[in-house]
Amino acid sequence: MGEKQREISVSEFFTKNRHLLGFDSPARALLTTVKEAVDNSLDAAEEAGILPTLRVDLVEVSEDRYRVAVEDNGPGIVKAQVPKVFGKLLYGSKFHRLAQRRGQQGLGVSAAGMYGQLTTGKPIIITSKTGKGRPAHHFEIVIDTARNAPSIVKDATIDWDRDHGTRVEIELEGLYKGGRRSVDEYLEQVAIANPHAEILYQPPRDRELVRYARLTEELPPEPVEIEPHPYGVELGSLQRLLKDTQARTLSSALQTEFSRVSARVAGEILSIAGLPANRRPHEVEPAEVERLHRAIPKVKIQAPPSSCVVPIGEELIRRGLEREIRAEFATSSTRPPAVYRGNPFIVEAGLAYGGDLRQETEDDEAPHASTKTVDAQQGPITLLRLANRVPLQYQQSACAIFRAAVETNWRQYGLTQPKGSLPQGPMVLLVHVASVWVPFTSESKEAVAHYPEMLKEIRLALQDCGRKLGSYLRRREHERRELRRRSIFEMYIGELVESLGKLARVDRKKLQKELAALAAQHTGDGAEEAAPIIAATKRVREGVDEEADSEEMEVPK
Ligand SMILES: Nc1ncnc2c1ncn2[C@@H]1O[C@H](COP(=O)(O)OP(=O)(O)OP(=O)(O)O)[C@@H](O)[C@H]1O
Ligand SMILES: [Mg+2]
């Protein structure tokens, strides 16, 4: 047995478990590759304070092989870092920080490169330039999976007509298809979630270049990076933190390693734990760490600063939805910041209803059916899930966003909803969770874990949008009813004039006109509004009677 024991490199592990990273089918592999590169480009540009411009190219090399190229105008990557960033799994600049970024694990793009290498034998190709006048570096890199280390195939300096930016090219076994969960749809959603980005997309097979223009020239505010909040810190993390800290005393360790811990708060924690403030952190015994851990929740500590999470914002969500979908109604709602396990987060939701989302059968085939029933025939709504501005495409039913949407009672807002399912109708519903650390259920970052605090916030955002939709639908239904009533009345005007004309000599044209004008005026509420019409009809009738008295009557035979 002993002879068979040996270390497993992380690359070997993920080669065998590629499904954990989102490479379990050719179609998904293509999407994941685009996604990882796009996430990184947007992160890099934003972090450098640059309005992102991205170009995504998909080239079909053969039926089951594609070349993905993603280019950005970001800050570029310094030469020494390039091999590790792309040729080593679990290497990155984001894992050890608590800041709202799309990437967090240091796995994304290197895993995509590794998958490409595994399925096509081709290296990952990188071109990067960090500033005007500086050289552009061109690398071809493969991953040595046994060592989880980069091996450089080519390293050259080239001319590149850009001031700064990065271009990543990966060839892989993949499958391109349109429709749901396609690269096309993904990029459309990226554009909704990132109204400050310009995205150019060249789909494969000579299709036309797609351009998503910026909706705003303003970069979202840079999320403030924070230290972890002491509430919710795990015992093991606390232990490691005290081992690794540079601080000389327990009091200063608590203040520097955590957010919102002042000297006073640190003093209170330590006194409850029965530990001296000037104790050296490295010398704290395991039993004492446990006491410290138990003391933390007993002290009142201010919530983390909300500037560390940046939402898209109500207005931009609505405008983004309206640009991509010609709906008849759109609304949105952004919640105030909340905290799960010590990590701040914000939830926001938006929805677009009706308009182009509705199937065309409604007016042609079923003019008298209630709109609600017709809308319901469309099947479930489309749910767009976003985490830190990244659209999530797979594992919908495992996601907290899905669960909160299913658990919301949409019937009270005028939609049909089968038990335990999403509501039905011509609607796109968007939910965005922004956090310093999004709790994904797996490394492929496709589903948000079910933290009760998060479920609650999602539900509240959905309810807010639902209420606004409900009042719109009620108003619309009311107007439609009125319209229908009016048109029924209009249908009988001709007949009415005809009959009255037979009873008395009346100016038929004038009468017809008067009645039509009355019907047109009649747009308001039920009986009250119908009253003038009834009165007018009566007047006409009475008029006829008067006329009948004074003039000779044409007696119908
Ligand atoms: N286009 C780019 N421009 C600048 N830096 C980049 C670019 N792409 C990647 N990087 C750097 O390479 C690192 C590794 O990227 P990678 O996608 O592997 O991990 P990550 O983005 O940190 O986390 P995740 O696994 O969640 O995506 C990033 O943290 C970033 O510092
Ligand atoms: Mg990444």
Coordinates of C-alpha atoms in Angstrom, one line a residue, residues 70-478:
V70 CA -11.0 37.2 -25.9
E71 CA -9.3 40.5 -26.0
D72 CA -9.6 43.4 -23.5
N73 CA -8.3 47.0 -23.1
G74 CA -7.4 46.3 -19.5
P75 CA -4.1 47.0 -17.7
G76 CA -2.3 44.0 -19.1
I77 CA -0.3 41.5 -17.1
V78 CA 3.4 41.9 -16.2
K79 CA 5.6 39.5 -18.0
A80 CA 6.8 37.5 -15.0
Q81 CA 3.2 36.7 -14.0
V82 CA 1.9 35.5 -17.3
P83 CA 3.1 31.9 -17.1
K84 CA 1.8 31.3 -13.6
V85 CA -1.6 33.1 -14.2
F86 CA -2.3 30.8 -17.2
G87 CA -0.2 27.8 -16.5
K88 CA -0.9 27.0 -12.9
L89 CA -4.2 26.2 -11.2
L90 CA -5.1 28.0 -8.0
Y91 CA -3.0 31.0 -8.7
G92 CA -4.5 34.5 -8.7
S93 CA -4.8 37.9 -7.2
K94 CA -8.3 37.6 -5.8
F95 CA -8.6 34.6 -3.5
H96 CA -6.9 36.2 -0.5
R97 CA -8.9 39.4 -0.6
L98 CA -12.5 40.2 0.3
A99 CA -13.6 42.4 -2.5
Q100 CA -16.5 42.1 -4.9
R101 CA -14.9 40.6 -8.1
R102 CA -16.2 38.2 -10.7
G103 CA -13.3 35.8 -10.1
Q104 CA -12.3 34.6 -6.7
Q105 CA -10.7 31.2 -6.8
G106 CA -7.6 31.5 -9.1
L107 CA -8.8 28.6 -11.2
G108 CA -10.9 30.0 -14.0
V109 CA -8.8 30.8 -17.0
S110 CA -6.0 28.3 -16.3
A111 CA -8.6 25.5 -16.1
A112 CA -10.0 26.5 -19.4
G113 CA -6.5 26.4 -20.9
M114 CA -5.9 23.0 -19.3
Y115 CA -9.1 21.7 -20.8
G116 CA -8.1 23.0 -24.2
Q117 CA -4.7 21.4 -24.0
L118 CA -6.3 18.1 -22.9
T119 CA -8.7 18.0 -25.8
T120 CA -6.7 19.5 -28.6
G121 CA -3.1 19.3 -27.5
K122 CA -2.8 23.1 -28.3
P123 CA -1.1 25.6 -25.9
I124 CA -2.9 28.6 -24.5
I125 CA -1.8 31.8 -26.4
I126 CA -1.5 35.1 -24.6
T127 CA -0.6 38.5 -25.8
S128 CA -0.3 41.2 -23.2
K129 CA 0.9 44.8 -23.0
T130 CA 1.0 47.0 -19.9
G131 CA 1.3 50.5 -21.4
K132 CA 2.1 52.7 -24.3
G133 CA 5.7 52.4 -25.4
R134 CA 6.2 49.1 -23.6
P135 CA 6.7 45.9 -25.5
A136 CA 3.9 43.4 -26.0
H137 CA 4.7 39.9 -24.8
H138 CA 3.5 36.9 -26.6
F139 CA 3.4 33.6 -24.9
E140 CA 2.4 30.0 -25.7
I141 CA 2.0 28.0 -22.5
V142 CA 1.1 24.5 -21.5
I143 CA 0.4 23.2 -18.1
D144 CA 2.5 20.4 -16.7
T145 CA -0.4 18.7 -14.9
A146 CA 1.8 16.4 -12.8
R147 CA 3.6 19.4 -11.2
N148 CA 0.8 22.0 -11.6
A149 CA 3.3 24.3 -13.1
P150 CA 3.6 26.2 -16.4
S151 CA 5.8 25.2 -19.2
I152 CA 6.6 27.8 -21.8
V153 CA 6.5 26.8 -25.4
K154 CA 7.1 30.2 -26.9
D155 CA 8.1 33.6 -25.4
A156 CA 8.4 36.5 -27.8
T157 CA 8.2 40.3 -28.0
I158 CA 5.9 41.5 -30.7
D159 CA 4.4 44.7 -32.1
W160 CA 0.8 45.2 -31.0
D161 CA -1.2 48.2 -32.1
R162 CA -2.9 48.6 -28.7
D163 CA -1.8 50.8 -25.7
H164 CA -2.6 48.2 -23.2
G165 CA -4.6 45.0 -22.8
T166 CA -4.6 41.3 -22.9
R167 CA -5.6 38.8 -25.5
V168 CA -6.2 35.1 -24.6
E169 CA -6.7 32.4 -27.2
I170 CA -7.7 28.8 -26.4
E171 CA -8.4 26.0 -28.8
L172 CA -10.7 23.4 -27.4
E173 CA -13.1 20.6 -28.2
G174 CA -16.5 22.3 -28.0
L175 CA -19.9 22.6 -29.5
Y176 CA -21.5 25.9 -30.6
K177 CA -25.3 26.2 -30.6
G178 CA -27.7 29.1 -30.3
G179 CA -30.6 29.5 -27.9
R180 CA -30.6 28.8 -24.2
R181 CA -27.3 28.7 -22.4
S182 CA -25.4 29.6 -25.5
V183 CA -22.5 31.9 -25.8
D184 CA -24.8 34.3 -27.6
E185 CA -27.3 34.4 -24.8
Y186 CA -24.5 34.6 -22.2
L187 CA -23.0 37.7 -23.8
E188 CA -26.4 39.4 -24.1
Q189 CA -26.8 38.9 -20.4
V190 CA -23.3 40.2 -19.7
A191 CA -24.3 43.3 -21.5
I192 CA -27.4 43.8 -19.4
A193 CA -25.4 43.2 -16.2
N194 CA -22.5 45.5 -17.3
P195 CA -24.0 48.6 -18.8
H196 CA -20.6 50.3 -18.6
A197 CA -18.9 47.8 -20.9
E198 CA -18.7 47.7 -24.7
I199 CA -18.8 44.2 -26.1
L200 CA -18.0 43.1 -29.6
Y201 CA -18.8 39.6 -30.5
Q202 CA -18.0 37.7 -33.6
P203 CA -20.0 34.5 -33.6
P204 CA -18.7 31.6 -35.7
R205 CA -19.8 30.5 -39.3
D206 CA -19.6 34.0 -40.9
R207 CA -22.5 35.4 -38.9
E208 CA -22.7 39.1 -38.4
L209 CA -20.6 40.9 -35.8
V210 CA -22.7 41.8 -32.7
R211 CA -22.1 45.0 -30.9
Y212 CA -23.3 45.9 -27.4
A213 CA -22.7 49.6 -26.9
R214 CA -22.2 51.1 -23.5
L215 CA -25.3 52.4 -21.8
T216 CA -23.3 54.6 -19.5
E217 CA -19.8 56.2 -19.6
E218 CA -19.5 55.9 -15.9
L219 CA -17.6 53.1 -14.2
P220 CA -19.3 51.6 -11.3
P221 CA -17.7 52.8 -8.0
E222 CA -14.7 50.6 -7.1
P223 CA -15.8 48.2 -4.4
V224 CA -13.8 48.8 -1.2
E225 CA -11.8 45.8 -0.2
I226 CA -12.4 44.7 3.4
E227 CA -11.0 42.5 6.1
P228 CA -13.4 39.7 7.2
H229 CA -16.0 40.6 9.7
P230 CA -15.6 38.8 13.0
Y231 CA -19.2 37.6 13.1
G232 CA -19.3 34.2 11.5
V233 CA -15.5 33.6 11.4
E234 CA -14.8 29.9 11.8
L235 CA -12.6 28.5 14.6
G236 CA -10.0 27.1 12.2
S237 CA -9.8 30.4 10.3
L238 CA -9.3 32.3 13.6
Q239 CA -6.6 29.9 14.6
R240 CA -4.8 30.3 11.3
L241 CA -5.2 34.0 11.3
L242 CA -3.5 34.3 14.7
K243 CA -0.7 32.1 13.5
D244 CA -0.1 34.2 10.4
T245 CA -0.6 37.7 11.7
Q246 CA 2.2 40.2 11.8
A247 CA 0.6 41.9 14.8
R248 CA 2.5 41.7 18.1
T249 CA -0.4 41.6 20.5
L250 CA -3.8 39.9 20.5
S251 CA -5.6 43.3 20.7
S252 CA -3.8 44.6 17.6
A253 CA -4.3 41.3 15.8
L254 CA -8.0 41.5 16.2
Q255 CA -8.0 45.1 15.0
T256 CA -5.9 44.6 11.9
E257 CA -7.2 41.2 10.7
F258 CA -10.8 42.0 11.1
S259 CA -13.0 44.9 9.9
R260 CA -15.0 47.0 12.4
V261 CA -12.9 46.0 15.4
S262 CA -11.7 49.0 17.3
A263 CA -9.5 49.0 20.4
R264 CA -12.6 49.1 22.6
V265 CA -14.3 46.2 20.8
A266 CA -11.1 44.2 20.9
G267 CA -10.8 44.9 24.7
E268 CA -14.4 43.7 25.3
I269 CA -13.8 40.5 23.3
L270 CA -10.6 39.7 25.2
S271 CA -12.1 40.5 28.6
I272 CA -15.0 38.1 27.9
A273 CA -12.5 35.5 26.7
G274 CA -10.4 36.1 29.8
L275 CA -7.3 36.8 27.8
P276 CA -4.7 39.6 28.3
A277 CA -4.7 42.3 25.5
N278 CA -0.9 42.2 25.2
R279 CA -0.6 38.4 24.8
R280 CA 1.4 37.3 21.7
P281 CA -0.9 35.9 19.1
H282 CA 1.4 33.1 18.1
E283 CA 1.5 31.8 21.7
V284 CA -2.3 31.5 22.2
E285 CA -3.2 27.9 23.1
P286 CA -6.0 26.0 21.2
A287 CA -8.3 26.1 24.2
E288 CA -7.8 29.9 24.4
V289 CA -8.6 30.3 20.7
E290 CA -11.9 28.5 21.4
R291 CA -12.7 30.9 24.2
L292 CA -11.9 33.8 21.9
H293 CA -14.1 32.3 19.3
R294 CA -17.0 32.0 21.7
A295 CA -16.5 35.6 23.0
I296 CA -16.9 37.3 19.6
P297 CA -20.6 36.9 19.1
K298 CA -21.2 38.2 22.6
V299 CA -19.9 41.7 21.7
K300 CA -21.9 44.1 19.7
I301 CA -19.9 44.9 16.5
Q302 CA -20.9 47.4 13.8
A303 CA -22.0 45.9 10.4
P304 CA -19.4 45.8 7.6
P305 CA -19.2 49.0 5.5
S306 CA -21.7 48.8 2.7
S307 CA -19.2 50.5 0.2
C308 CA -17.6 47.1 -0.3
V309 CA -20.6 45.9 -2.3
V310 CA -21.7 47.7 -5.4
P311 CA -25.0 47.0 -7.0
I312 CA -25.9 47.6 -10.7
G313 CA -28.6 50.0 -9.6
E314 CA -32.3 50.2 -10.2
E315 CA -32.2 52.5 -13.2
L316 CA -29.5 50.7 -15.1
I317 CA -31.1 47.3 -14.5
R318 CA -34.3 48.6 -16.0
R319 CA -32.7 50.3 -18.9
G320 CA -30.6 47.2 -19.6
L321 CA -33.7 45.0 -19.7
E322 CA -35.5 47.5 -21.9
R323 CA -32.7 47.6 -24.4
E324 CA -32.6 43.8 -24.9
I325 CA -36.3 43.1 -24.5
R326 CA -39.1 45.2 -26.0
A327 CA -41.5 44.6 -23.1
E328 CA -44.6 46.6 -22.2
F329 CA -43.6 46.9 -18.5
A330 CA -40.2 46.9 -16.7
T331 CA -39.3 47.5 -13.1
S332 CA -36.5 46.9 -10.7
S333 CA -35.6 47.0 -7.0
T334 CA -32.3 47.2 -5.1
R335 CA -32.2 46.1 -1.5
P336 CA -30.0 47.7 1.2
P337 CA -26.8 45.7 2.2
A338 CA -27.1 42.7 4.4
V339 CA -24.6 40.1 5.9
Y340 CA -24.2 36.3 5.7
R341 CA -21.4 34.6 7.6
G342 CA -19.7 37.9 8.1
N343 CA -19.8 38.7 4.4
P344 CA -21.7 41.7 3.2
F345 CA -24.0 41.4 0.2
I346 CA -26.7 43.2 -1.8
V347 CA -29.6 41.7 -3.7
E348 CA -31.4 43.4 -6.5
A349 CA -34.1 42.3 -8.9
G350 CA -35.7 43.5 -12.1
L351 CA -38.4 42.2 -14.4
A352 CA -39.7 42.8 -17.9
Y353 CA -43.2 41.8 -18.8
G354 CA -45.3 41.3 -22.0
G355 CA -44.6 43.1 -25.3
D356 CA -42.3 41.1 -27.5
L357 CA -42.1 38.4 -24.9
R358 CA -45.7 37.4 -25.7
Q359 CA -46.5 34.8 -28.3
E360 CA -48.4 36.2 -31.2
T361 CA -51.5 33.9 -30.9
E362 CA -53.1 36.1 -28.3
D363 CA -54.9 38.7 -30.3
D364 CA -55.5 36.6 -33.4
E365 CA -56.8 33.3 -32.0
A366 CA -58.2 34.1 -28.6
P367 CA -59.5 37.7 -28.5
H368 CA -61.9 37.0 -25.7
A369 CA -59.9 34.8 -23.5
S370 CA -58.6 36.5 -20.4
T371 CA -55.1 37.8 -20.8
K372 CA -54.0 35.9 -17.8
T373 CA -54.9 32.5 -19.2
V374 CA -53.3 33.3 -22.5
D375 CA -50.1 34.5 -20.9
A376 CA -50.0 31.4 -18.8
Q377 CA -50.0 29.2 -21.9
Q378 CA -46.5 30.5 -22.6
G379 CA -45.0 28.3 -19.9
P380 CA -42.5 29.2 -17.2
I381 CA -40.9 32.7 -17.2
T382 CA -37.2 33.1 -18.0
L383 CA -35.1 33.6 -14.9
L384 CA -31.7 35.4 -15.3
R385 CA -29.4 34.8 -12.4
L386 CA -26.4 37.1 -11.8
A387 CA -23.6 36.9 -9.2
N388 CA -21.2 39.8 -9.1
R389 CA -22.5 40.8 -12.5
V390 CA -21.7 37.3 -14.0
P391 CA -24.7 35.6 -15.6
L392 CA -25.1 32.0 -14.2
Q393 CA -26.3 29.5 -16.9
Y394 CA -26.2 26.1 -15.4
Q395 CA -27.6 24.3 -12.3
Q396 CA -30.6 26.6 -12.0
S397 CA -32.5 24.3 -9.7
A398 CA -29.6 24.1 -7.2
C399 CA -29.5 27.9 -6.8
A400 CA -30.8 30.0 -4.0
I401 CA -32.1 32.5 -6.5
F402 CA -34.3 29.8 -8.2
R403 CA -35.5 28.6 -4.8
A404 CA -36.5 32.1 -3.7
A405 CA -38.3 32.7 -7.0
V406 CA -40.3 29.5 -6.6
E407 CA -41.1 30.2 -3.0
T408 CA -42.5 33.6 -3.8
N409 CA -46.3 33.6 -4.3
W410 CA -46.7 35.2 -7.7
R411 CA -50.4 34.5 -7.8
Q412 CA -51.0 37.5 -5.6
Y413 CA -49.3 39.6 -8.3
G414 CA -51.6 38.3 -11.1
L415 CA -49.5 35.5 -12.5
T416 CA -50.3 31.8 -12.8
Q417 CA -47.9 29.6 -10.8
P418 CA -48.1 25.8 -10.6
K419 CA -47.2 24.5 -7.2
G420 CA -43.5 24.4 -6.5
S421 CA -42.6 26.0 -9.8
L422 CA -41.6 29.3 -11.3
P423 CA -44.6 31.5 -12.3
Q424 CA -45.8 31.4 -15.9
G425 CA -46.1 34.1 -18.5
P426 CA -44.3 36.3 -20.9
M427 CA -41.8 37.6 -18.3
V428 CA -38.0 37.8 -17.8
L429 CA -37.0 38.0 -14.2
L430 CA -33.5 39.1 -13.2
V431 CA -31.8 38.6 -9.8
H432 CA -28.4 39.9 -9.0
V433 CA -26.4 39.0 -5.9
A434 CA -23.4 41.1 -5.2
S435 CA -21.0 40.1 -2.5
V436 CA -17.4 40.3 -1.3
W437 CA -17.5 36.5 -1.5
V438 CA -20.4 34.8 -3.3
P439 CA -21.1 31.4 -1.7
F440 CA -21.2 29.1 -4.7
T441 CA -22.1 25.5 -4.4
S442 CA -19.1 24.4 -6.4
E443 CA -16.0 25.5 -8.2
S444 CA -17.8 26.0 -11.5
K445 CA -19.5 29.0 -9.9
E446 CA -23.0 28.3 -11.3
A447 CA -25.3 28.1 -8.3
V448 CA -25.5 30.2 -5.1
A449 CA -25.7 28.3 -1.8
H450 CA -28.9 28.5 0.3
Y451 CA -27.9 30.8 3.1
P452 CA -31.1 31.8 4.9
E453 CA -30.1 35.5 5.0
M454 CA -29.6 35.5 1.3
L455 CA -32.9 33.7 0.6
K456 CA -34.7 36.3 2.6
E457 CA -33.2 39.2 0.8
I458 CA -33.9 37.7 -2.6
R459 CA -37.5 37.1 -1.6
L460 CA -37.9 40.7 -0.4
A461 CA -36.4 42.1 -3.7
L462 CA -38.8 39.8 -5.7
Q463 CA -41.8 40.8 -3.7
D464 CA -41.0 44.5 -4.3
C465 CA -40.9 43.9 -8.1
G466 CA -43.9 41.6 -7.9
R467 CA -46.1 44.3 -6.2
K468 CA -45.2 46.8 -8.9
L469 CA -46.0 44.2 -11.6
G470 CA -49.3 43.3 -9.9
S471 CA -50.6 46.9 -9.9
Y472 CA -49.6 47.3 -13.5
L473 CA -51.4 44.1 -14.5
R474 CA -54.5 45.1 -12.6
R475 CA -54.5 48.5 -14.4
R476 CA -54.0 46.8 -17.7
E477 CA -56.8 44.2 -17.2
H478 CA -59.1 47.0 -16.2

